[in-house]
Coordinates of C-alpha atoms and ligand atoms in Angstrom, one line a residue:
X1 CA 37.4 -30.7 -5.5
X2 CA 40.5 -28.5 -5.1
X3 CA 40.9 -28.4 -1.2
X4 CA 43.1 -24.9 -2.2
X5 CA 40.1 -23.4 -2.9
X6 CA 38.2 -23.3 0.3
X7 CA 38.4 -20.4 1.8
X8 CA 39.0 -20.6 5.5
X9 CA 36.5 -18.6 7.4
X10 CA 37.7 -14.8 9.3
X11 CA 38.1 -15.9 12.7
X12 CA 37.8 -13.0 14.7
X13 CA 38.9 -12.6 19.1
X14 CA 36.1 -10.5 21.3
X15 CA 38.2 -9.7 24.0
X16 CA 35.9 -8.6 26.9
X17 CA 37.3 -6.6 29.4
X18 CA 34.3 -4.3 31.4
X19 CA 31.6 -4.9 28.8
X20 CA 30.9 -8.7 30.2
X21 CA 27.5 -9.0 28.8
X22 CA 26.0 -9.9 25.0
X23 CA 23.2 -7.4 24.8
X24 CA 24.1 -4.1 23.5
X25 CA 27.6 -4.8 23.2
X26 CA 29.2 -2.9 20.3
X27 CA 32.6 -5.2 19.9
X28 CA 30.5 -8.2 20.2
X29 CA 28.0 -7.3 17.4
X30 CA 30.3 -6.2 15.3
X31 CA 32.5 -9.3 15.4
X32 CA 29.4 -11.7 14.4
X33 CA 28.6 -9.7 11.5
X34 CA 30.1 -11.3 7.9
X35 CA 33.1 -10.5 6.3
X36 CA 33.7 -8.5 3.7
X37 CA 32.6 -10.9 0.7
X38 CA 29.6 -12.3 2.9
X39 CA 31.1 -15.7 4.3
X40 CA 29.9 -15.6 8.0
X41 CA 32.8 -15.0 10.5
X42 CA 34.4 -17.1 13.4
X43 CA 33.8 -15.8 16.6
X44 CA 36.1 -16.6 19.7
X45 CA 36.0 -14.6 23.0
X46 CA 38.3 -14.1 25.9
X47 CA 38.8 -12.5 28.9
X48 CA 42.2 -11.8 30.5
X49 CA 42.5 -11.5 34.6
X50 CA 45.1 -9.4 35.3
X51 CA 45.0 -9.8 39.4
X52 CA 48.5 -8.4 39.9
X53 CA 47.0 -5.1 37.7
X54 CA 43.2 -5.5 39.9
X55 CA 45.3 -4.8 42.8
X56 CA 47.9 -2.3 41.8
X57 CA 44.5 -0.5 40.4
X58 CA 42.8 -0.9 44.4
X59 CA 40.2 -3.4 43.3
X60 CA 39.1 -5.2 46.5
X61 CA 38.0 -8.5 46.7
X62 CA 34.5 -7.7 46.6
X63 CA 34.8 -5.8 43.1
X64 CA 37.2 -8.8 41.5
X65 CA 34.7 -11.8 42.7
X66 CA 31.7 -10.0 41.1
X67 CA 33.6 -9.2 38.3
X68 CA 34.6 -13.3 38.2
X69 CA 30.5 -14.1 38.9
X70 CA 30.2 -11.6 35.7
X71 CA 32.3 -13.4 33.7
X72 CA 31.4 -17.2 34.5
X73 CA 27.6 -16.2 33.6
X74 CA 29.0 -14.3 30.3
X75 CA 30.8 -17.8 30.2
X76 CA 27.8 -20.0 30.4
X77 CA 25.8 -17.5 28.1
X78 CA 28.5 -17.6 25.4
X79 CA 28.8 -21.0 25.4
X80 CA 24.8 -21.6 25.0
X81 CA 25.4 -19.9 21.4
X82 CA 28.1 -21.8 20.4
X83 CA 30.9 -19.4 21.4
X84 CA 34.1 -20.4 23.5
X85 CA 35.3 -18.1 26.4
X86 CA 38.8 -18.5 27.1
X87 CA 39.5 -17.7 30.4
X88 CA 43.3 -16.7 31.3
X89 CA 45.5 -15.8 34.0
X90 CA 47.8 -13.1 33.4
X91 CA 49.1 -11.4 36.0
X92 CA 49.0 -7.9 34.3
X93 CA 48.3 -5.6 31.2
X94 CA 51.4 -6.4 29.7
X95 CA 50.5 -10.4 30.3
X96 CA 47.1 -9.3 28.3
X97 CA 48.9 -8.1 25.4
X98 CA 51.3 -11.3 25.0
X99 CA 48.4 -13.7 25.4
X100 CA 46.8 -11.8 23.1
X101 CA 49.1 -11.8 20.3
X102 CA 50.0 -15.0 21.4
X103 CA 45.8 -16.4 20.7
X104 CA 45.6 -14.4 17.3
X105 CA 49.0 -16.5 16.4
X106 CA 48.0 -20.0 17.1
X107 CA 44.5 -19.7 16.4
X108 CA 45.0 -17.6 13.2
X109 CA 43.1 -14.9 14.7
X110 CA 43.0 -11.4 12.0
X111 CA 40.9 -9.4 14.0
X112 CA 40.7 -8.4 17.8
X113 CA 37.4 -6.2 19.0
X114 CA 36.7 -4.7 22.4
X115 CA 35.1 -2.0 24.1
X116 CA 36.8 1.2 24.9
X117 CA 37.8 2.0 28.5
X118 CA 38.4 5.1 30.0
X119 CA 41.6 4.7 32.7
X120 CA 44.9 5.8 31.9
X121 CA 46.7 2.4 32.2
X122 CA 43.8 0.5 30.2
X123 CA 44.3 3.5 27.5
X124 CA 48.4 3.3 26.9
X125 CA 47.8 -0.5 26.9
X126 CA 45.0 -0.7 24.3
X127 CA 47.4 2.1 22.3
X128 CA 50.7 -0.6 22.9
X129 CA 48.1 -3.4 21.5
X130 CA 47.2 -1.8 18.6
X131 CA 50.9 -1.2 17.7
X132 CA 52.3 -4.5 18.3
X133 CA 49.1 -6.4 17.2
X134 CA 49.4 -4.1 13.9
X135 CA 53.1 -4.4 13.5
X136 CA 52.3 -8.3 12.7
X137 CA 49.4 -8.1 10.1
X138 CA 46.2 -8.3 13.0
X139 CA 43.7 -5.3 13.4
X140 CA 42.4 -3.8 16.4
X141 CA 39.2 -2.3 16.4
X142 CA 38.0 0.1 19.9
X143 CA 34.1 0.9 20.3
X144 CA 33.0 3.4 22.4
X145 CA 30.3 1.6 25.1
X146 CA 31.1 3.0 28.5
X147 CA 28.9 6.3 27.6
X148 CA 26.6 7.9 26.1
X149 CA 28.8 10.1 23.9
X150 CA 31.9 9.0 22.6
X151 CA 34.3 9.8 26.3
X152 CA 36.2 13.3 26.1
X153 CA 34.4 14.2 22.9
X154 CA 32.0 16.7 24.2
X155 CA 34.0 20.0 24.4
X156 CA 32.7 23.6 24.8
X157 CA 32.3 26.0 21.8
X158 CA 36.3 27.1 22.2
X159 CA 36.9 23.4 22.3
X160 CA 38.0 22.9 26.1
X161 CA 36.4 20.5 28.5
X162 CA 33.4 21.4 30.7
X163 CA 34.2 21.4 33.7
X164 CA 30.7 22.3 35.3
X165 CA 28.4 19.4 35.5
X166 CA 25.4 21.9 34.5
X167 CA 26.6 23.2 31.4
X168 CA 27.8 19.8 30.8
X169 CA 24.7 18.1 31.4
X170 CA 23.0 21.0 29.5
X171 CA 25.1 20.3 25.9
X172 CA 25.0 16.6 26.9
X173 CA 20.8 16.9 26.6
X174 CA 21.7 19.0 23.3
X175 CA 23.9 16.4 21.7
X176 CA 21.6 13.4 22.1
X177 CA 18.3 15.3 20.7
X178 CA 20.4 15.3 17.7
X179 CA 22.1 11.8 18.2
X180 CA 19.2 9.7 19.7
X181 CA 21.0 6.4 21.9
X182 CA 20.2 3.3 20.7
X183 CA 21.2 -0.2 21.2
X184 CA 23.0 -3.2 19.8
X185 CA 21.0 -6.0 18.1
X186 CA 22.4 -9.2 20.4
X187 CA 23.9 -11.3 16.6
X188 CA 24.9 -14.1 18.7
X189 CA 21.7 -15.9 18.1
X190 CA 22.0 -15.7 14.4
X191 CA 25.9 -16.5 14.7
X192 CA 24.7 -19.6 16.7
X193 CA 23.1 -20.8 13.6
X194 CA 26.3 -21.0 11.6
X195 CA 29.0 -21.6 13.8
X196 CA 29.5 -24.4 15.4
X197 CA 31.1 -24.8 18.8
X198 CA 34.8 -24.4 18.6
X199 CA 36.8 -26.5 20.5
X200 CA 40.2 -24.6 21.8
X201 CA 43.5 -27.0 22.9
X202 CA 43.7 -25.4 26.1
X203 CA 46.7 -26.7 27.4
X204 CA 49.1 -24.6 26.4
X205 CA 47.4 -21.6 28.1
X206 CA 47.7 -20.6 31.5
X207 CA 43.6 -21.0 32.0
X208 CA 41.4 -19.6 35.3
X209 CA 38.1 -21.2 35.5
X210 CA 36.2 -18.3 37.6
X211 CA 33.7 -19.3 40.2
X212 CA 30.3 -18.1 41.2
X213 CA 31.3 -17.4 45.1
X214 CA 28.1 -18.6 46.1
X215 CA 28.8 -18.8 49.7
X216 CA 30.4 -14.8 50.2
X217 CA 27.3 -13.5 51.9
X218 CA 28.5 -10.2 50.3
X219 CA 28.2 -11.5 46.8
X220 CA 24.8 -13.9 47.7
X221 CA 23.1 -9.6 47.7
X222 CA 24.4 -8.5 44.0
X223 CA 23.2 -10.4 41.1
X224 CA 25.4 -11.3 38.4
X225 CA 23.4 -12.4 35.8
X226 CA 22.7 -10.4 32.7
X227 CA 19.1 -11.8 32.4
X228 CA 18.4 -11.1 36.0
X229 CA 20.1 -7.6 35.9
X230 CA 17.9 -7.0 32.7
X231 CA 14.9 -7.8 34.5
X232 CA 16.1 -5.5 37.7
X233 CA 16.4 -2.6 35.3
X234 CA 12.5 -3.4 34.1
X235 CA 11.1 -3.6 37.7
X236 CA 13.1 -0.4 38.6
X237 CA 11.4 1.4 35.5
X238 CA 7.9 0.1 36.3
X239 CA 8.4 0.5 40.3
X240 CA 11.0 2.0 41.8
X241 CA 11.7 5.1 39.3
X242 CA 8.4 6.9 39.6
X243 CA 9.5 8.0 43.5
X244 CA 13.1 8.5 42.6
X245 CA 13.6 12.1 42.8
X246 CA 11.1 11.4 46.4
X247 CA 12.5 8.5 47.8
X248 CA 16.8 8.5 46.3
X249 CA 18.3 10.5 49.5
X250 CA 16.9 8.0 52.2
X251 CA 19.0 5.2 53.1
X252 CA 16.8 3.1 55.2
X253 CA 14.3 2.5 51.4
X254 CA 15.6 -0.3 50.1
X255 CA 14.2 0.2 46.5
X256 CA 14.9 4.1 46.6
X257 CA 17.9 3.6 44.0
X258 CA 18.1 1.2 41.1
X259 CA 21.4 -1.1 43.0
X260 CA 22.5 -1.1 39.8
X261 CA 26.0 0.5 39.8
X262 CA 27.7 -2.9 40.3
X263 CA 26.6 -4.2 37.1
X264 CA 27.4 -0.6 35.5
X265 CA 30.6 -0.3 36.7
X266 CA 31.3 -4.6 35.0
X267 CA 29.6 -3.7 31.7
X268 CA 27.3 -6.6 32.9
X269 CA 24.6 -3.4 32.2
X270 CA 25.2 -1.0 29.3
X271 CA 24.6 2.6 30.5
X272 CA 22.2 2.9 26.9
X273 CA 19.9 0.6 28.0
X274 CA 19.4 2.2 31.1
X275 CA 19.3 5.6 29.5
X276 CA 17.0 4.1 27.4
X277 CA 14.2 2.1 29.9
X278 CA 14.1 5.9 31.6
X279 CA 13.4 7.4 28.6
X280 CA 10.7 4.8 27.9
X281 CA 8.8 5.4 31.0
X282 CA 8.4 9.3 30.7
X283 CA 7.1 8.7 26.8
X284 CA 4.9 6.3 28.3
X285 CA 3.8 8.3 31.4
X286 CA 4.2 12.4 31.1
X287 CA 3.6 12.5 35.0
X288 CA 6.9 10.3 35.9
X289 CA 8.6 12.9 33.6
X290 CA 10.6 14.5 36.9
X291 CA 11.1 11.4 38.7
X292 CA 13.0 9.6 35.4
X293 CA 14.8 13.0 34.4
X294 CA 16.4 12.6 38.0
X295 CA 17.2 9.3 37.3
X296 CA 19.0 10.2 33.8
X297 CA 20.9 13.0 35.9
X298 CA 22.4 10.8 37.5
X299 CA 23.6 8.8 34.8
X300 CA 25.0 12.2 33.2
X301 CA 27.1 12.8 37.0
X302 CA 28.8 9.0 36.1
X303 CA 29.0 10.1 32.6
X304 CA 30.5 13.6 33.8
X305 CA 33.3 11.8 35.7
X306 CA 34.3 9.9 32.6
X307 CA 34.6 12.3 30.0
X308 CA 36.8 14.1 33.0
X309 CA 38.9 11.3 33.2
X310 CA 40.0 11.2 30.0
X311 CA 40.4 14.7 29.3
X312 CA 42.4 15.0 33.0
X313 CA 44.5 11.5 32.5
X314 CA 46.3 13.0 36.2
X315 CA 42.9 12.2 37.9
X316 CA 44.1 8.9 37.3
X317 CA 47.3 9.5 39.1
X318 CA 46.1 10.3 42.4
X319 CA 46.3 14.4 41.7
X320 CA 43.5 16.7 43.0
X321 CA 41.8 18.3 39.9
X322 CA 42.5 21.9 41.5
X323 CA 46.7 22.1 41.9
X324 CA 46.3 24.5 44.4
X325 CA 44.8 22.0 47.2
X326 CA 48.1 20.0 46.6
X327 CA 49.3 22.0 49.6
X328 CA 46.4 21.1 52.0
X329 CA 48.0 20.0 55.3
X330 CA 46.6 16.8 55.6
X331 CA 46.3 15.2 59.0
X332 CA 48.4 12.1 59.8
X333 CA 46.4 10.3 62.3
X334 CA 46.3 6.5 61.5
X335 CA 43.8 6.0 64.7
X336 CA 41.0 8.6 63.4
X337 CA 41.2 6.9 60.3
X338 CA 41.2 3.6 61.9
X339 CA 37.6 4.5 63.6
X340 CA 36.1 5.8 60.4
X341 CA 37.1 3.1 58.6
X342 CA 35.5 0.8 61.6
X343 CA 32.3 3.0 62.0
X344 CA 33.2 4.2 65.7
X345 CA 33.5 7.1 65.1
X346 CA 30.5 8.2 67.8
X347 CA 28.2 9.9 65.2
X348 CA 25.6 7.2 64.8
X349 CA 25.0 7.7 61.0
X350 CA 28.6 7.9 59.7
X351 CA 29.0 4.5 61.7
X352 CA 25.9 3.2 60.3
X353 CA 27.2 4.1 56.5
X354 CA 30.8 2.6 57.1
X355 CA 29.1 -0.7 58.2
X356 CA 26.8 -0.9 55.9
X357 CA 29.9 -0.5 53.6
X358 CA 31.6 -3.5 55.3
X359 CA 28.9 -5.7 55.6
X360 CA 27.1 -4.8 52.2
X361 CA 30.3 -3.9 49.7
X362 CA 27.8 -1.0 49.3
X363 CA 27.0 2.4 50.8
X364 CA 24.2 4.6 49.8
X365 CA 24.9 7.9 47.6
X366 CA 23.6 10.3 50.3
X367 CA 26.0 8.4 53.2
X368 CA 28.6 8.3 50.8
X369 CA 28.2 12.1 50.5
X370 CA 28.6 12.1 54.6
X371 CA 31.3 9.7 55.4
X372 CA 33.6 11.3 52.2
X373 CA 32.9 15.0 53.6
X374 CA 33.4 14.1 57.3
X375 CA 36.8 12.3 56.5
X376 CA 38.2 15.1 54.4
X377 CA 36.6 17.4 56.2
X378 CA 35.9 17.1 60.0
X379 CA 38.8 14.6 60.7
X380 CA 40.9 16.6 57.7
X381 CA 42.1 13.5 56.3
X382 CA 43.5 13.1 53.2
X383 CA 40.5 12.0 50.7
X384 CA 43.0 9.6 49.0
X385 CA 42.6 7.4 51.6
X386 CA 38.9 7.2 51.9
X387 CA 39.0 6.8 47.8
X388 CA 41.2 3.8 48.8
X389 CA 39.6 1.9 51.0
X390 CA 36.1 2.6 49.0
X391 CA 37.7 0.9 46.4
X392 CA 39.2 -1.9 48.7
X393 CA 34.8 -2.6 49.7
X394 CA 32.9 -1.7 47.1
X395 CA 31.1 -3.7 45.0
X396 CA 30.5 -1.1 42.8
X397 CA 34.1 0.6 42.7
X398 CA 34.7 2.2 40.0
X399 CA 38.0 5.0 39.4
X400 CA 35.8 7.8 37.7
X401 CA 33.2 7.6 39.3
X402 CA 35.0 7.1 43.0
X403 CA 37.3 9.7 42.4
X404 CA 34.8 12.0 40.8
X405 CA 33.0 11.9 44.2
X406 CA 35.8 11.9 46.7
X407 CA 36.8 14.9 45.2
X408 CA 33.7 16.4 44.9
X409 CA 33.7 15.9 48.8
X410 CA 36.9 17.0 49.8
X411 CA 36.6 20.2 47.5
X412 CA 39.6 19.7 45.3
X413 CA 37.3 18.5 42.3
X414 CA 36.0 20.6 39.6
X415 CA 32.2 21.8 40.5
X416 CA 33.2 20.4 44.2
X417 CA 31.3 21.2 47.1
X418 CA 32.0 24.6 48.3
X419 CA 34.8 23.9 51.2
X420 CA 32.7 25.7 53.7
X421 CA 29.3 24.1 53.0
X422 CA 30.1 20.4 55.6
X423 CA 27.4 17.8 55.7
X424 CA 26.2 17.6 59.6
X425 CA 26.6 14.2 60.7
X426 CA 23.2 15.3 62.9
X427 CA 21.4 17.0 60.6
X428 CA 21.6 15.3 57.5
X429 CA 20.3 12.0 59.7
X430 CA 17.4 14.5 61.2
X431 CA 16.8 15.1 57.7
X432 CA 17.3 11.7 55.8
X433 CA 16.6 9.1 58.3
X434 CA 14.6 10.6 61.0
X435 CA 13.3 7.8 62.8
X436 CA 16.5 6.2 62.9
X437 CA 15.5 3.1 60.7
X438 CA 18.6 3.2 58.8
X439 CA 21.1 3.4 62.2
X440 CA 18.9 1.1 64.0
X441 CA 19.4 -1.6 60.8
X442 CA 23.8 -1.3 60.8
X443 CA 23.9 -0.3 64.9
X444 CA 21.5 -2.9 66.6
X445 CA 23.4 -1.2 69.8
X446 CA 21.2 1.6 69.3
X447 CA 17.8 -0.4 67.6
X448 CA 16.5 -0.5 71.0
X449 CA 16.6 3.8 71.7
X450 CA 14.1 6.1 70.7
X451 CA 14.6 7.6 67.2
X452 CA 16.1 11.2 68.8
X453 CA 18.5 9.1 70.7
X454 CA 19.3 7.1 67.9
X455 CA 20.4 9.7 65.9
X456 CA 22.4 11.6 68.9
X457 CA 23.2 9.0 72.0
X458 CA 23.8 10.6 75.3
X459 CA 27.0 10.3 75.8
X460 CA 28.0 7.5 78.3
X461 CA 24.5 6.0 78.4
X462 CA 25.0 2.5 76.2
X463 CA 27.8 0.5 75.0
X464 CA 28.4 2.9 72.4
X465 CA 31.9 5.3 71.5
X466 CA 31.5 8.8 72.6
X467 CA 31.9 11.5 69.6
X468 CA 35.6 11.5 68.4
X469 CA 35.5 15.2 67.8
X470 CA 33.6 17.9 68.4
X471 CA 31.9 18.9 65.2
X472 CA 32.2 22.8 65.8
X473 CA 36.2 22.8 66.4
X474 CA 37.1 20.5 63.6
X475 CA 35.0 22.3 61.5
X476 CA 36.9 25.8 62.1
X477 CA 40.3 23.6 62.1
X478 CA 38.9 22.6 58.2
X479 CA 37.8 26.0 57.6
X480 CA 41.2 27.7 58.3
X481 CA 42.8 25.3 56.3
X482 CA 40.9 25.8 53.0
X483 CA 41.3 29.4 53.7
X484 CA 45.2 29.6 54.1
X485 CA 45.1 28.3 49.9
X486 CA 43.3 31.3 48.5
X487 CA 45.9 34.0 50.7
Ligands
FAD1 C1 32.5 9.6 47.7 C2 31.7 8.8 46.6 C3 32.2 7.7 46.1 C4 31.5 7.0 45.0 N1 32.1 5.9 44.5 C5 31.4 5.3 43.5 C6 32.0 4.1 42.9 O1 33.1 3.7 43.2 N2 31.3 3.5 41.9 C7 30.0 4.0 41.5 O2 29.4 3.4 40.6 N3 29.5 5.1 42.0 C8 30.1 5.7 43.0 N4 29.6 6.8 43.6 C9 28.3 7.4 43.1 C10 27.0 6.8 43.7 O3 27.1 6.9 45.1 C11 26.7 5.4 43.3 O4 26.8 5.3 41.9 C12 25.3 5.1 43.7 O5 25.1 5.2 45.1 C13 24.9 3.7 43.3 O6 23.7 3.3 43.7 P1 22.5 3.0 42.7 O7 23.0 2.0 41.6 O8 21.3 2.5 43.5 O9 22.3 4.4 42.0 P2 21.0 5.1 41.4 O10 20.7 6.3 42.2 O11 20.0 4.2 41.0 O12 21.7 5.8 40.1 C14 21.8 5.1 38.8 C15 23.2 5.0 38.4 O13 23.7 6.3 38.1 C16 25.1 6.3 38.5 N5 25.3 7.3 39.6 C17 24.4 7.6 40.5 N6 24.9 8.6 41.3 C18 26.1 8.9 40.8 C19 27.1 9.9 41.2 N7 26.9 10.7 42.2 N8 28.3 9.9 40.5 C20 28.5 9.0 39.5 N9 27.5 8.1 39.1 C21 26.4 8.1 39.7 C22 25.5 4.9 39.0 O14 26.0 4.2 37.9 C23 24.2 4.4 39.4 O15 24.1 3.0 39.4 C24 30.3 7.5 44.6 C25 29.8 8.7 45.2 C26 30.5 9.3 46.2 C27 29.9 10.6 46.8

């Protein structure tokens, strides 16, 4: 036989970035499908750590070791079907794209696939790869996979963004009665069948074996593996999703909200299946219609943020979506900040919120809400730095949607919360956690008080910081402020 006449298979490079899972991913499928005369492809993945990028970008070290737990099970999962993950260090985007080129060279790579993200930074440097990867004879190919519709696509009728969650939400609704979601058929299994493993020469690649962090109490809460997350999304849709529009504003129910914005914000979840499992529970049961519409709402808010942040790339750059608040006159006042940032701030459930933050990597979306408006607001610091150090705990951080609600908060967002309308530390605890369960769980100083006192200690009474400001003052200080813009 003449050995000139085999013909080498396509060997195509998945490179996953915030899409770290096998179900439902777009790139992935699309790489196991044949090539164009029906020879089955090659499939190799990778995944590029940029830390030097992670931090430049505010990820703390919560949000880059579940990312790494992420990956090692993608890893693991990969490898059960026959398909190497290369794992490298690279210090930043521009290490990603001269690894990349460098693995398409040597292993004689004529494709790279991924899934589309919607930052700035990730943007320019998919746009650089696509030149330089195409300037030497390899394609790129982007799928949209971070939303619903296709980010920045859905415009109003005179073709500018929506800038009003409502009317967005509305034509959002419109557009997928008329382009249903659906998912991605997981090919690896058949690819499995035809590829055999392919063993890479490592050694000339500057490798990072990630680790599962199983002794950061932090990470021991968040599951990282796709199968489990999977199976967290079903028991949400057959338990926790029926009460959701009840039970999602209080903090102290610990199955009020899904927990699944970690695994969102990785890609270790794709936001269609969850669209999806909601949409299955009100076709299966008419009565949880309300409480699964609430659910998808909030799905359209994080889908709202990232159609913003493409159409406004300076959201990306630290800039207020409403000029005008440039001129807010931001306190200085590195102690304040300090005691939010600590939970002392004497107003039991702020403090509660910002510990749970610390000790979770979490916060609920009502306390969120709080501590965001009473930074910006009450204390009149700048919301920048909240948005910071939110993204220096979370597990969950994530630019659009952290930024969406940070502004939102401090009123410099579009569809913001009016600047007068301030969430009372008091009242919204009166209202959301009334028998101080929630402040008793993150202030055990204060487990042992009645629920009234919980929720307001007399001042002096226990070991516990009197209120840093009085709530009336700062409030009229914020007011005035806010006012000066529109004269
Ligand atoms: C100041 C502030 C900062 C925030 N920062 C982040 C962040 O960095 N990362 C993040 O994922 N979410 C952020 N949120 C949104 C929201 O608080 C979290 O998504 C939610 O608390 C996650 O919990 P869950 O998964 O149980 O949500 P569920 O209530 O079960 O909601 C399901 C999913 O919908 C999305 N979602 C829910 N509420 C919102 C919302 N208001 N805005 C955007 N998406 C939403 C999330 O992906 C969430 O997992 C922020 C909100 C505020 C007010």
């Amino acid at each position: 036989m003449n050995t000139d006449q085999i013909i080498q298979p396509e060997r195509r490079l998945v490179w996953f970035r915030s899409d770290l899972r096998i179900h439902d991913n777009p790139a992935l499928f699309s790489a196991c499908q044949p090539s164009d005369n029906g020879q089955p492809a090659e499939v190799i993945a990778c995944f590029m750590r940029p830390e030097k990028q992670w931090q430049q970008h505010d990820w703390g070290s919560n949000k880059q070791r579940y990312t790494e737990r992420c990956v090692l099970d993608l890893q693991q999962t990969l490898k059960s079907r026959n398909i190497p993950l290369l794992t490298l260090d690279v210090s930043d985007f521009a290490g990603q794209i001269h690894y990349l080129l460098k693995l398409c060279q040597v292993l004689s790579i004529s494709q790279i696939l991924a899934c589309e993200e919607p930052e700035l930074n990730e943007r320019h440097r998919d746009a650089q790869l696509i030149a330089s990867a195409g300037a030497i004879g390899i394609k790129c190919h982007f799928f949209n996979d971070q939303s619903l519709i296709p980010m920045g696509q859905l415009l109003k009728k005179d073709g500018t963004p929506y800038r009003v969650y409502s009317a967005f939400r509305k034509q959002c609704l419109n557009w997928l009665e008329s382009h249903p979601v659906t998912t991605w058929p997981d090919a690896t299994v058949n690819l499995s069948q035809q590829q055999p493993f392919i063993e890479l020469n490592a050694s000339e690649w500057p490798l990072w074996q990630p680790e599962s962090h199983s002794a950061d109490q932090i990470q021991q809460q968040w599951p990282a593996s796709e199968q489990q997350l999977l199976q967290t999304l079903d028991r949400f849709c057959t338990e926790g999703i029926q009460q959701y529009d009840t039970a999602r504003d209080y903090p102290a129910d610990q199955t009020g909200t899904s927990k699944l914005s970690a695994a969102l914000a990785c890609g270790k979840l794709s936001v269609r299946s969850c669209w999806l499992a909601a949409r299955q529970v009100q076709a299966v049961d008419p009565q949880y219609q309300q409480a699964a519409s609430c659910w998808c709402d909030e799905l359209l808010w994080r889908e709202f943020y990232r159609h913003l942040l493409v159409l406004y790339p300076d959201l990306c750059k630290r800039q207020p979506f409403k000029p005008e608040t440039r001129a807010i006159r931001w306190r200085h006042a590195p102690n304040d900040l300090k005691r939010w940032q600590q939970g002392k701030t004497g107003f039991p459930l702020v403090d509660a919120a910002m510990r749970q933050l610390i000790q979770t990597g979490w916060m609920h979306n009502r306390l969120r809400m709080l501590v965001a408006v009473f930074l910006s607001k009450y204390l009149l610091i700048d919301w920048r730095e909240g948005e910071y150090w939110f993204m220096q705990h979370l597990i969950d951080a994530d630019l659009a949607s952290n930024n969406g609600g940070w502004q939102w908060a401090a009123s410099t967002g579009t569809d913001a919360v009016p600047y007068f309308r301030l969430l009372s530390p008091y009242r919204q605890a009166e209202r959301f956690d009334a028998e101080g369960k929630f402040i008793a769980t993150f202030l055990p100083e204060l487990a042992d008080l009645p629920a009234k006192k919980r929720i307001k200690p007399d001042i002096g009474a226990i070991l516990y910081p009197e209120p840093m400001t009085d709530l009336k003052k700062s409030r009229q200080l914020a007011m005035e402020e806010f006012k000066r813009l529109s004269n």
